[in-house]
Every structure is written in C-alpha cells, then in structure tokens.
Short mmCIF file of C-alpha atoms in Angstrom, two decimals:
data_model
loop_
_atom_site.label_atom_id
_atom_site.label_comp_id
_atom_site.label_asym_id
_atom_site.label_seq_id
_atom_site.Cartn_x
_atom_site.Cartn_y
_atom_site.Cartn_z
CA UNK A 823 140.44 74.16 103.32
CA UNK A 824 140.54 73.39 107.03
CA UNK A 825 142.44 76.58 107.62
CA UNK A 826 139.76 78.54 105.80
CA UNK A 827 137.10 76.87 107.85
CA UNK A 828 138.78 77.75 111.13
CA UNK A 829 139.25 81.31 109.95
CA UNK A 830 135.59 81.56 109.04
CA UNK A 831 134.61 80.23 112.43
CA UNK A 832 136.82 82.75 114.11
CA UNK A 833 135.26 85.51 112.04
CA UNK A 834 131.76 84.39 112.93
CA UNK A 835 132.71 84.24 116.58
CA UNK A 836 134.11 87.75 116.38
CA UNK A 837 131.12 89.33 114.71
CA UNK A 838 128.69 87.50 116.94
CA UNK A 839 130.24 88.81 120.12
CA UNK A 840 127.75 91.10 121.87
CA UNK A 841 130.36 93.75 122.61
CA UNK A 842 130.14 94.89 118.98
CA UNK A 843 127.60 97.61 118.28
CA UNK A 844 124.52 97.07 116.18
CA UNK A 845 124.75 98.40 112.64
CA UNK A 846 121.95 100.48 111.17
CA UNK A 847 122.11 100.94 107.41
CA UNK A 848 120.83 104.33 106.27
CA UNK A 849 119.82 104.90 102.67
CA UNK A 850 120.66 108.35 101.38
CA UNK A 851 120.20 110.12 98.07
CA UNK A 852 123.46 112.04 98.21
CA UNK A 853 122.47 114.79 95.77
CA UNK A 854 121.13 117.30 98.24
CA UNK A 855 123.89 119.66 99.39
CA UNK A 856 124.57 120.76 102.10
CA UNK A 857 122.50 118.07 103.83
CA UNK A 858 123.89 114.97 102.15
CA UNK A 859 126.10 114.87 99.08
CA UNK A 860 129.19 113.21 97.64
CA UNK A 861 132.33 115.29 98.10
CA UNK A 862 135.41 115.48 95.88
CA UNK A 863 136.87 112.39 97.57
CA UNK A 864 133.73 110.37 96.65
CA UNK A 865 132.73 110.22 100.29
CA UNK A 866 129.10 110.70 101.29
CA UNK A 867 129.10 113.67 103.60
CA UNK A 868 127.06 116.67 104.70
CA UNK A 869 125.18 118.05 107.66
CA UNK A 870 122.75 115.16 108.06
CA UNK A 871 125.42 112.51 107.57
CA UNK A 872 127.69 113.95 110.26
CA UNK A 873 124.65 114.50 112.46
CA UNK A 874 123.70 110.81 112.21
CA UNK A 875 127.29 109.70 112.78
CA UNK A 876 127.36 111.77 115.96
CA UNK A 877 124.00 110.36 116.98
CA UNK A 878 125.30 106.84 116.38
CA UNK A 879 128.29 107.52 118.60
CA UNK A 880 126.04 108.83 121.36
CA UNK A 881 123.54 105.97 121.19
CA UNK A 882 126.13 103.25 120.63
CA UNK A 883 125.33 101.89 117.20
CA UNK A 884 127.26 101.90 113.94
CA UNK A 885 125.81 104.05 111.15
CA UNK A 886 126.43 102.80 107.63
CA UNK A 887 125.38 104.88 104.63
CA UNK A 888 124.23 103.48 101.33
CA UNK A 889 123.74 105.66 98.24
CA UNK A 890 120.26 105.12 96.79
CA UNK A 891 118.36 107.10 94.13
CA UNK A 892 115.56 109.18 95.58
CA UNK A 893 113.02 107.73 93.20
CA UNK A 894 112.29 104.40 94.83
CA UNK A 895 114.04 105.10 98.13
CA UNK A 896 110.79 104.46 100.06
CA UNK A 897 110.11 101.23 98.18
CA UNK A 898 113.52 99.93 99.23
CA UNK A 899 112.75 100.71 102.86
CA UNK A 900 109.45 98.84 102.69
CA UNK A 901 111.13 95.79 101.15
CA UNK A 902 113.86 95.82 103.80
CA UNK A 903 116.90 96.64 101.64
CA UNK A 904 118.10 98.94 104.43
CA UNK A 905 116.97 99.86 107.95
CA UNK A 906 116.40 103.59 107.68
CA UNK A 907 116.40 106.60 105.37
CA UNK A 908 118.53 109.62 106.20
CA UNK A 909 117.92 111.75 103.13
CA UNK A 910 116.23 115.00 104.15
CA UNK A 911 112.85 113.30 104.30
CA UNK A 912 110.21 115.79 105.40
CA UNK A 913 107.71 114.35 107.84
CA UNK A 914 104.30 114.46 106.14
CA UNK A 915 100.99 112.85 107.12
CA UNK A 916 100.92 110.85 103.86
CA UNK A 917 104.37 109.43 104.49
CA UNK A 918 103.52 108.66 108.11
CA UNK A 919 100.90 106.21 106.86
CA UNK A 920 103.52 103.95 105.30
CA UNK A 921 106.58 104.48 107.52
CA UNK A 922 107.60 105.62 110.98
CA UNK A 923 109.64 108.74 111.70
CA UNK A 924 112.20 109.64 114.31
CA UNK A 925 111.98 112.92 116.21
CA UNK A 926 112.75 115.85 113.87
CA UNK A 927 116.40 116.76 113.41
CA UNK A 928 116.07 119.82 111.19
CA UNK A 929 113.51 122.47 110.33
CA UNK A 930 113.04 123.57 106.71
CA UNK A 931 110.79 125.63 104.51
CA UNK A 932 110.28 125.61 100.78
CA UNK A 933 112.17 128.27 98.86
CA UNK A 934 111.64 129.47 95.30
CA UNK A 935 114.83 130.07 93.34
CA UNK A 936 114.65 132.22 90.19
CA UNK A 937 117.15 133.80 87.78
CA UNK A 938 118.76 136.94 89.21
CA UNK A 939 117.28 138.99 86.37
CA UNK A 940 113.71 137.92 87.09
CA UNK A 941 111.35 140.39 88.75
CA UNK A 942 108.95 137.80 90.16
CA UNK A 943 108.25 138.21 93.85
CA UNK A 944 106.90 134.78 94.69
CA UNK A 945 105.04 131.80 93.34
CA UNK A 946 101.91 133.87 92.60
CA UNK A 947 103.80 135.72 89.85
CA UNK A 948 104.61 132.42 88.15
CA UNK A 949 101.29 131.80 86.40
CA UNK A 950 101.82 130.09 83.06
CA UNK A 951 105.48 129.56 83.86
CA UNK A 952 107.26 126.25 84.39
CA UNK A 953 108.80 125.43 87.74
CA UNK A 954 111.11 122.51 88.37
CA UNK A 955 111.68 120.32 91.41
CA UNK A 956 113.00 116.92 92.31
CA UNK A 957 110.41 114.24 91.69
CA UNK A 958 108.06 113.65 94.65
CA UNK A 959 109.75 116.05 97.02
CA UNK A 960 107.75 118.48 99.13
CA UNK A 961 108.92 121.17 96.70
CA UNK A 962 107.30 119.24 93.84
CA UNK A 963 104.08 118.96 95.84
CA UNK A 964 104.13 122.72 96.48
CA UNK A 965 104.38 123.42 92.73
CA UNK A 966 101.50 121.08 92.01
CA UNK A 967 99.38 122.92 94.58
CA UNK A 968 100.08 126.32 93.02
CA UNK A 969 97.44 127.35 90.51
CA UNK A 970 98.24 127.88 86.84
CA UNK A 971 101.88 126.79 87.19
CA UNK A 972 103.34 124.02 85.04
CA UNK A 973 105.51 121.54 86.93
CA UNK A 974 108.52 119.65 85.67
CA UNK A 975 110.04 116.89 87.76
CA UNK A 976 113.70 115.88 87.79
CA UNK A 977 115.51 112.86 89.16
CA UNK A 978 117.98 115.07 90.96
CA UNK A 979 117.62 118.63 92.15
CA UNK A 980 120.96 119.53 90.54
CA UNK A 981 119.52 118.84 87.09
CA UNK A 982 116.65 121.23 87.85
CA UNK A 983 119.13 123.98 88.79
CA UNK A 984 121.15 123.32 85.64
CA UNK A 985 118.00 123.72 83.55
CA UNK A 986 117.12 126.91 85.41
CA UNK A 987 120.63 128.24 84.82
CA UNK A 988 120.30 127.42 81.12
CA UNK A 989 116.96 129.19 80.98
CA UNK A 990 114.76 126.22 80.14
CA UNK A 991 112.55 126.65 83.20
CA UNK A 992 111.55 129.72 85.19
CA UNK A 993 112.20 128.61 88.74
CA UNK A 994 113.06 125.79 91.12
CA UNK A 995 111.33 124.97 94.39
CA UNK A 996 113.28 123.05 97.04
CA UNK A 997 114.20 123.02 100.73
CA UNK A 998 115.73 126.31 101.84
CA UNK A 999 119.21 125.06 102.88
CA UNK A 1000 119.58 123.47 99.47
CA UNK A 1001 118.31 126.62 97.75
CA UNK A 1002 120.85 128.65 99.72
CA UNK A 1003 123.62 126.26 98.74
CA UNK A 1004 122.87 126.56 95.04
CA UNK A 1005 121.81 130.20 94.77
CA UNK A 1006 124.16 131.84 97.29
CA UNK A 1007 127.21 129.63 97.77
CA UNK A 1008 127.71 127.62 94.60
CA UNK A 1009 130.55 129.18 92.59
CA UNK A 1010 128.86 128.59 89.26
CA UNK A 1011 125.31 129.70 90.01
CA UNK A 1012 126.03 132.41 92.59
CA UNK A 1013 125.57 135.50 90.42
CA UNK A 1014 122.94 134.04 88.13
CA UNK A 1015 120.30 132.82 90.57
CA UNK A 1016 118.57 134.25 93.62
CA UNK A 1017 116.09 133.12 96.24
CA UNK A 1018 112.82 134.89 95.49
CA UNK A 1019 110.86 133.96 98.57
CA UNK A 1020 109.96 131.34 101.11
CA UNK A 1021 106.71 129.69 100.07
CA UNK A 1022 104.18 129.92 102.84
CA UNK A 1023 103.22 126.34 103.45
CA UNK A 1024 104.06 126.01 107.10
CA UNK A 1025 107.28 124.67 108.57
CA UNK A 1026 108.53 121.23 107.69
CA UNK A 1027 110.76 118.97 109.68
CA UNK A 1028 113.26 116.40 108.49
CA UNK A 1029 113.10 113.05 110.23
CA UNK A 1030 114.77 109.67 109.85
CA UNK A 1031 112.32 107.25 108.26
CA UNK A 1032 112.24 103.61 109.36
CA UNK A 1033 110.06 100.71 108.35
CA UNK A 1034 106.64 100.81 109.95
CA UNK A 1035 106.76 99.08 113.31
CA UNK A 1036 110.58 98.94 113.55
CA UNK A 1037 110.70 100.14 117.14
CA UNK A 1038 114.17 98.82 117.90
CA UNK A 1039 116.00 100.94 115.35
CA UNK A 1040 113.73 103.92 115.92
CA UNK A 1041 114.45 104.03 119.65
CA UNK A 1042 118.19 103.87 119.05
CA UNK A 1043 118.03 106.67 116.46
CA UNK A 1044 115.84 108.85 118.68
CA UNK A 1045 118.19 108.32 121.59
CA UNK A 1046 121.08 109.48 119.41
CA UNK A 1047 119.29 112.54 118.07
CA UNK A 1048 118.27 113.62 121.57
CA UNK A 1049 121.83 113.29 122.81
CA UNK A 1050 123.16 115.32 119.87
CA UNK A 1051 120.68 118.11 120.60
CA UNK A 1052 121.44 118.06 124.32
CA UNK A 1053 125.19 118.30 123.82
CA UNK A 1054 124.83 121.10 121.27
CA UNK A 1055 126.63 119.14 118.56
CA UNK A 1056 123.91 120.19 116.13
CA UNK A 1057 124.89 123.85 116.65
CA UNK A 1058 128.49 123.10 115.71
CA UNK A 1059 127.36 121.21 112.61
CA UNK A 1060 125.07 124.09 111.62
CA UNK A 1061 127.97 126.50 111.83
CA UNK A 1062 130.15 124.15 109.80
CA UNK A 1063 127.77 123.25 106.98
CA UNK A 1064 125.14 125.94 106.73
CA UNK A 1065 126.58 129.00 108.40
CA UNK A 1066 124.99 130.91 111.23
CA UNK A 1067 122.06 132.01 109.08
CA UNK A 1068 119.49 129.79 110.66
CA UNK B 317 124.96 67.93 55.89
CA UNK B 318 122.68 67.87 52.94
CA UNK B 319 120.35 70.63 52.08
CA UNK B 320 117.23 70.05 50.04
CA UNK B 321 114.95 72.75 48.85
CA UNK B 322 111.63 72.33 47.17
CA UNK B 323 110.59 74.63 44.43
CA UNK B 324 109.33 77.79 46.02
CA UNK B 325 106.32 77.50 43.78
CA UNK B 326 105.24 74.21 45.33
CA UNK B 327 102.83 73.97 48.20
CA UNK B 328 104.19 72.79 51.54
CA UNK B 329 107.02 73.78 53.82
CA UNK B 330 110.63 73.93 52.84
CA UNK B 331 112.45 71.10 54.58
CA UNK B 332 115.99 71.65 55.68
CA UNK B 333 117.59 68.34 56.47
CA UNK B 334 120.35 68.73 59.01
CA UNK B 335 121.37 65.11 59.34
CA UNK B 336 119.72 64.08 62.58
CA UNK B 337 117.15 66.10 64.45
CA UNK B 338 113.81 67.45 63.46
CA UNK B 339 113.24 69.89 60.66
CA UNK B 340 113.08 73.46 61.83
CA UNK B 341 109.53 74.67 61.58
CA UNK B 342 108.88 78.13 60.20
CA UNK B 343 107.42 80.55 62.73
CA UNK B 344 103.79 80.76 61.80
CA UNK B 345 101.68 83.84 62.17
CA UNK B 346 98.73 82.11 60.62
CA UNK B 347 95.89 80.47 62.44
CA UNK B 348 93.98 81.53 65.50
CA UNK B 349 96.73 80.83 68.00
CA UNK B 350 99.85 82.88 67.45
CA UNK B 351 102.33 84.27 69.94
CA UNK B 352 101.21 87.78 69.11
CA UNK B 353 97.56 86.99 69.74
CA UNK B 354 98.30 85.27 73.04
CA UNK B 355 100.37 88.22 74.26
CA UNK B 356 97.89 90.82 73.07
CA UNK B 357 94.84 89.06 74.46
CA UNK B 358 96.70 88.44 77.71
CA UNK B 359 97.75 92.06 78.04
CA UNK B 360 94.26 93.37 77.29
CA UNK B 361 92.70 90.83 79.65
CA UNK B 362 95.13 91.76 82.43
CA UNK B 363 94.39 95.44 81.91
CA UNK B 364 90.65 94.84 81.88
CA UNK B 365 90.70 92.66 84.99
CA UNK B 366 92.86 95.11 86.94
CA UNK B 367 90.65 98.06 86.03
CA UNK B 368 87.43 96.19 86.69
CA UNK B 369 88.26 94.28 89.86
CA UNK B 370 90.65 96.66 91.59
CA UNK B 371 89.68 100.11 90.34
CA UNK B 372 90.99 101.79 93.48
CA UNK B 373 94.66 102.04 92.60
CA UNK B 374 94.55 100.86 88.98
CA UNK B 375 91.87 103.11 87.55
CA UNK B 376 93.47 106.08 89.31
CA UNK B 377 96.82 105.23 87.76
CA UNK B 378 95.17 104.74 84.38
CA UNK B 379 93.66 108.21 84.64
CA UNK B 380 96.99 109.71 85.66
CA UNK B 381 99.18 108.52 82.78
CA UNK B 382 97.40 109.26 79.46
CA UNK B 383 99.33 112.45 78.72
CA UNK B 384 102.47 110.41 79.32
CA UNK B 385 101.33 107.83 76.76
CA UNK B 386 100.79 110.65 74.27
CA UNK B 387 104.31 112.01 74.83
CA UNK B 388 105.83 108.53 74.46
CA UNK B 389 103.86 108.13 71.25
CA UNK B 390 104.95 111.53 69.91
CA UNK B 391 108.62 110.94 70.63
CA UNK B 392 108.40 107.50 69.00
CA UNK B 393 106.70 108.66 65.80
CA UNK B 394 108.94 111.68 65.23
CA UNK B 395 112.07 109.67 66.03
CA UNK B 396 111.09 106.82 63.69
CA UNK B 397 110.52 109.18 60.77
CA UNK B 398 113.79 111.05 61.39
CA UNK B 399 115.76 107.87 62.08
CA UNK B 400 114.58 106.38 58.78
CA UNK B 401 115.82 109.44 56.91
CA UNK B 402 119.14 109.45 58.81
CA UNK B 403 119.43 105.71 58.32
CA UNK B 404 118.87 105.88 54.57
CA UNK B 405 121.40 108.69 54.17
CA UNK B 406 123.94 106.85 56.32
CA UNK B 407 123.33 103.52 54.60
CA UNK B 408 123.82 105.05 51.16
CA UNK B 409 126.83 106.96 52.46
CA UNK B 410 128.41 103.77 53.74
CA UNK B 411 128.30 102.17 50.27
CA UNK B 412 129.16 105.37 48.43
CA UNK B 413 132.20 105.24 46.19
CA UNK B 414 133.07 108.78 47.20
CA UNK B 415 135.83 108.40 49.77
CA UNK B 416 134.84 111.40 51.88
CA UNK B 417 131.12 110.67 52.08
CA UNK B 418 131.94 107.09 53.00
CA UNK B 419 134.34 108.23 55.70
CA UNK B 420 131.86 110.70 57.21
CA UNK B 421 129.05 108.14 57.29
CA UNK B 422 131.26 105.44 58.77
CA UNK B 423 132.63 107.77 61.44
CA UNK B 424 129.11 108.82 62.39
CA UNK B 425 128.09 105.19 62.85
CA UNK B 426 131.20 104.35 64.86
CA UNK B 427 130.86 107.32 67.20
CA UNK B 428 127.13 107.00 67.81
CA UNK B 429 127.35 103.25 68.32
CA UNK B 430 130.10 103.76 70.87
CA UNK B 431 128.18 106.06 73.21
CA UNK B 432 125.29 104.77 75.33
CA UNK B 433 121.94 106.28 74.45
CA UNK B 434 121.41 107.54 77.99
CA UNK B 435 124.73 109.39 77.85
CA UNK B 436 123.78 110.83 74.45
CA UNK B 437 120.54 112.14 75.92
CA UNK B 438 122.40 113.81 78.77
CA UNK B 439 124.96 115.17 76.37
CA UNK B 440 122.53 116.74 73.92
CA UNK B 441 120.33 118.15 76.67
CA UNK B 442 122.68 119.23 79.44
CA UNK B 443 126.15 119.45 77.91
CA UNK B 444 125.10 121.18 74.70
CA UNK B 445 122.72 123.29 76.78
CA UNK B 446 125.70 125.60 77.15
CA UNK B 447 125.63 126.48 73.46
CA UNK B 448 122.09 125.91 72.24
CA UNK B 449 118.84 125.78 74.12
CA UNK B 450 117.00 122.72 72.91
CA UNK B 451 113.56 122.11 74.40
CA UNK B 452 113.38 118.77 76.19
CA UNK B 453 111.06 117.06 73.71
CA UNK B 454 113.21 118.12 70.76
CA UNK B 455 116.39 117.00 72.53
CA UNK B 456 114.75 113.63 73.11
CA UNK B 457 113.72 113.26 69.46
CA UNK B 458 117.14 114.37 68.18
CA UNK B 459 119.09 111.93 70.36
CA UNK B 460 116.75 109.03 69.67
CA UNK B 461 116.85 109.57 65.90
CA UNK B 462 120.59 110.22 65.75
CA UNK B 463 121.22 107.03 67.68
CA UNK B 464 118.77 104.83 65.83
CA UNK B 465 119.70 106.44 62.51
CA UNK B 466 123.15 104.92 62.93
CA UNK B 467 121.73 101.47 63.68
CA UNK B 468 119.31 101.67 60.78
CA UNK B 469 122.10 102.86 58.51
CA UNK B 470 123.81 99.53 59.13
CA UNK B 471 120.58 97.67 58.40
CA UNK B 472 120.10 99.58 55.16
CA UNK B 473 123.67 98.95 54.11
CA UNK B 474 123.31 95.23 54.74
CA UNK B 475 120.02 95.13 52.85
CA UNK B 476 121.37 96.97 49.86
CA UNK B 477 124.57 94.93 49.61
CA UNK B 478 122.48 91.75 49.80
CA UNK B 479 120.93 92.52 46.39
CA UNK B 480 122.87 90.54 43.79
CA UNK B 481 125.26 92.68 41.81
CA UNK B 482 123.73 91.30 38.61
CA UNK B 483 120.66 93.45 39.22
CA UNK B 484 122.74 96.59 39.20
CA UNK B 485 124.70 95.45 36.18
CA UNK B 486 121.49 94.69 34.30
CA UNK B 487 119.98 98.06 35.12
CA UNK B 488 123.15 99.92 34.23
CA UNK B 489 123.44 98.11 30.90
CA UNK B 490 119.88 99.14 30.13
CA UNK B 491 121.02 102.71 30.44
CA UNK B 492 119.84 103.57 33.96
CA UNK B 493 121.96 106.08 35.83
CA UNK B 494 123.38 105.10 39.23
CA UNK B 495 120.67 107.03 41.07
CA UNK B 496 117.93 105.53 38.93
CA UNK B 497 119.32 102.03 39.47
CA UNK B 498 119.27 102.60 43.20
CA UNK B 499 115.78 104.09 43.18
CA UNK B 500 113.99 101.82 40.71
CA UNK B 501 115.82 98.52 40.97
CA UNK B 502 117.85 98.06 44.13
CA UNK B 503 115.88 99.82 46.88
CA UNK B 504 112.48 98.28 46.08
CA UNK B 505 114.04 94.83 46.39
CA UNK B 506 116.17 95.76 49.39
CA UNK B 507 113.08 96.90 51.30
CA UNK B 508 111.98 93.32 51.72
CA UNK B 509 115.21 92.28 53.44
CA UNK B 510 115.42 95.52 55.35
CA UNK B 511 111.93 95.68 56.79
CA UNK B 512 112.03 92.93 59.45
CA UNK B 513 115.21 94.21 61.14
CA UNK B 514 114.02 97.80 60.79
CA UNK B 515 110.74 96.79 62.40
CA UNK B 516 112.75 95.44 65.31
CA UNK B 517 114.55 98.78 65.54
CA UNK B 518 111.17 100.55 65.66
CA UNK B 519 110.13 98.47 68.62
CA UNK B 520 113.48 98.89 70.37
CA UNK B 521 113.18 102.63 69.79
CA UNK B 522 109.71 102.73 71.30
CA UNK B 523 110.95 100.96 74.41
CA UNK B 524 114.03 103.15 74.64
CA UNK B 525 111.88 106.28 74.70
CA UNK B 526 111.44 105.41 78.37
CA UNK B 527 114.99 106.72 78.80
CA UNK B 528 113.92 110.26 77.93
CA UNK B 529 112.15 110.49 81.28
CA UNK B 530 115.61 111.30 82.65
CA UNK B 531 115.34 114.72 80.98
CA UNK B 532 112.16 115.43 82.86
CA UNK B 533 110.09 114.74 79.75
CA UNK B 534 106.72 113.71 81.14
CA UNK B 535 106.45 110.42 79.26
CA UNK B 536 104.65 107.29 80.39
CA UNK B 537 107.46 106.10 82.64
CA UNK B 538 107.90 109.45 84.38
CA UNK B 539 104.19 109.80 84.97
CA UNK B 540 104.25 106.34 86.49
CA UNK B 541 107.21 107.22 88.68
CA UNK B 542 105.53 110.40 89.84
CA UNK B 543 102.40 108.52 90.77
CA UNK B 544 104.29 105.71 92.47
CA UNK B 545 106.50 107.85 94.65
CA UNK B 546 103.56 109.93 95.82
CA UNK B 547 101.18 107.10 96.55
CA UNK B 548 103.81 104.47 97.47
CA UNK B 549 101.89 101.98 95.30
CA UNK B 550 105.00 100.83 93.46
CA UNK B 551 103.82 97.36 92.56
CA UNK B 552 100.49 98.51 91.16
CA UNK B 553 101.89 101.46 89.26
CA UNK B 554 104.68 99.60 87.52
CA UNK B 555 102.43 96.66 86.71
CA UNK B 556 100.18 99.16 84.98
CA UNK B 557 103.04 100.92 83.20
CA UNK B 558 104.48 97.59 82.00
CA UNK B 559 101.11 96.42 80.66
CA UNK B 560 100.52 99.70 78.83
CA UNK B 561 104.00 99.58 77.28
CA UNK B 562 103.37 95.99 76.24
CA UNK B 563 100.09 96.89 74.54
CA UNK B 564 101.63 99.81 72.63
CA UNK B 565 104.61 97.70 71.58
CA UNK B 566 102.40 94.84 70.42
CA UNK B 567 100.31 97.21 68.31
CA UNK B 568 103.48 98.54 66.71
CA UNK B 569 104.85 95.06 66.04
CA UNK B 570 101.54 94.14 64.41
CA UNK B 571 101.79 97.17 62.14
CA UNK B 572 105.30 96.14 61.17
CA UNK B 573 104.25 92.58 60.33
CA UNK B 574 101.31 93.87 58.27
CA UNK B 575 103.78 96.01 56.32
CA UNK B 576 106.01 93.00 55.82
CA UNK B 577 103.10 90.99 54.43
CA UNK B 578 102.09 93.78 52.08
CA UNK B 579 105.59 94.05 50.73
CA UNK B 580 106.19 90.35 50.28
CA UNK B 581 102.69 89.45 49.09
CA UNK B 582 103.69 89.36 45.45
CA UNK B 583 106.57 87.01 46.24
CA UNK B 584 104.53 84.39 48.05
CA UNK B 585 102.34 82.13 46.08
#
C-alpha cells in the first residue's frame, strides 16, 4: 500500500513537471479519407492528422486524437469532452457563432459525384433526383439549397458512396479531396463513379474548431499551423496524401 | 408459504399470503390517477409549455419534424402487421409435429435472436444491396418485422402451450380437425395470455424504429439530428424528440391496454 502511494506520488510529480508539453485532445470523425481516416492498422491517420502532429511538434504541444462520430461532435466540444476538433470542419459564419476557429489549413470546394454512366453535367440537371451527403456537412447544406433536389443524409460519407454505387441515390456531394479519393483512387469505386463538377458556392476553408473563448489552445494551434506553412511541410503532406493535383 | 385464493366470482382483491410482508397489490388502471395518465398529462403539459413559453427553438423544431413522425409511424404500423404474421407462423411452426417445419422455425428464431437489430438493418440494406436493391423504407420494415417476428413467435408459442391440453383433447374428441381446434378453441383463448407481452413488443418495436435512421431513413430521430447539428441546439432538439416519442408510445400503450380490456371483458365479473 505504502509502495503504491509512493509510486503514485512519483507519477504525479513527473506529470506535473513543467518541462512536459501541454496536451491538446482533438476530436476527429475518422471517416473522411484522405483527410482523416482509420488505416488497416486501426490507426487514425490522414493528411489533417499528420498536419496537426507536425504543427504540435512545431508549437511544442502534444496532439492526442480521439475518434468521435460526426453527429454530435460539436456538442462534445461545447461540453468540454475534448479541447479541439480536427475533422475537416469548414469555417462557416453559423459555426463561428458557437465556436472559435484557427487559421485555415486547407482549401476545399464541394464536388458532385455521380455514376460513370450518368450524363448529368452538374447539380442543375439533378431536379427530382436524390442526392446524398453526410449529415450536416457543407455538402448536405449545398444539396438543401439546390432547388427541386431531394436530400438524403447519412451518418458517414462512406455509406452515401455505397448507396450511390448500389444505385439507390443519384449522386453524392462532399468536399473535393474526399470525392477524388472515392471516385478516382478507391479500387472498388474507381470505374463506376466520376466527379461531375465542382459546385459553385465559393471556396471553403478547413479550420481547427475550439471552444468559444479558448484562447490558450487556439494560439498554440495557430502557432503550429503557421510554422507548418512556413516550413513547407504542408506541401510534402499534400504530395503524400492527395497528389500534386491541387 | 400458504396461498389462499378467493373465488374469482367474489368481489374484492385476491390476497396472496406470503408469510410475512404485505399483500401484493394489483396494478390498477382504474380511477383518475394512474401511471399512464400522469405520464401522458405530463408529456402533453411539457410539450405545451415548451411550445408556448419558448417558441423560438421549440416551435421551429416542432415544425421541422412532422414528416419524420409520419415515417416513424409508417415503419411501426407496417412492421407490426408483418411481425404479427411472421410471429404466428413461427409460433405455430415451433409447436408443429412436423420435424422439418419445427426445425426451420426454431433455426429462424435462434439466428434472428442472435444478431443485433442494428446489424440486421445494416446487413439487409448494405450487405444484401449487392444482390437486391431494396429501398430504404422497405429494408427498414423487413428487418424490423423479421426481428420482431422471431420474438413474437416465442410469445405465441408460450401462449399456445399455456392452454391446458384438455381443451385440445375435448375439441378433438368432438370431431374437430387439428386446424379447427387451433382456430376455434386454442387461439381465441391463447390471445388473452399473448396480448400483454405482444403489446410490449409493439412498444419496443416502435422505439426501435429509431434505429432505422442509420439507413438515412428520415424518421423522427434523424430529423431531430439534422436540426440539432445545424442549429447546435442539442438540448432543445432532443428534449423535443424525447417528448414526442413518449407521447406516441403512450398512445400506443393505451391502445394495447384497451384491446386487452376488450378481450378479457367477458372473463371479469
């Protein structure tokens, strides 16, 4: 018992020493390749994950990633279950009202993916058709804005692509790197799906979301992102995860 | 341990004497104050207050979800009807003297009971999507009724085997065929034992329809989730969704208890 107590004290003393870096816990919905996903070894990985790890190294904090379902990811941030969200969150005015964002780390647009056989040019040719997207993503919002199109929301974008592949829906709208991953690189879907167009809705930027007013974590994250951009690490990561296409 | 029973014909409660301790009172649905009434009035009052005093999020949510309520309702009704049919077939199969029918029915129950409903939903919709294209609503109804059909099959079997064998013997000796005995003598009596547990299954089924939102079926839960994750009003939205589910469930449980009363009215004095 005494031994245990001494050990515990030693542990406390170790973790309390100021030389150890601060840990920031990032929530991520790892179902969004190539940005963040779970690889064959059950590790959370991807462009954004490695980006944040590099940023953590530059700014001197420890980045810890926690797998959280997208639906409810913002509620968990508000209730303090984790410090930040690194999950391809597009910076929107609505979201800015309830959380704070870091400087952007990636630029995206919304892409429409359709079956390779389809002749549709873009979302205007989709009247009366059903388009799928992940629930409450900017892609889902884009479908809801389009006139005369039925929307269907999924918990994960992969389920939407599976339904598209099986012919239950007529298209999927999601961020363009994800669309490219599924329609151009994925072994299974490669020949069957194609990117029809980029939906004109202006550019979007991914940012790291933190709880409103959490300046301490935000400054650290921003410092890291700036360093990564300055050193050109982001270029290397782009080449590794997305290819030189962007 | 002594057990005393009054004549069922006599007025007054049956007293079960268990040595020491009070007699167990029968749950009463009579009188002005019953658990059902408290819950129902409470739910309606909560709904009314929320809509009246804080219309800003709550009325908006209430306007957003009605089509979801309709879908939940549809899935429930279709699934109940189908599950009853599956359940009756399975229940009769489980007590069939034909070895093969019995084996098939029993296997069906074992397999379905051994796979979580959520996995069944995924399986029928996504895995079988390779072979057959089932629309999402149909996939939902099929999985719900296949799953609950197995549960109800067990309930039916228990209800039927609870009828004293003398009834069957009497009917058979009067010249009824097996099918006639089942239809005219056994099932009408079995209904009374079967109905309360089946009513419970109905209510469980209604609540489990919330699982179909995983298929992208726009039921009440999914509509709520869509609203919540867009507006970030999680607390308000799910309070609303819970209250609406409660009201629907209470209405269903009332219907079940009315049916029970109808069926057992000629037994009670």
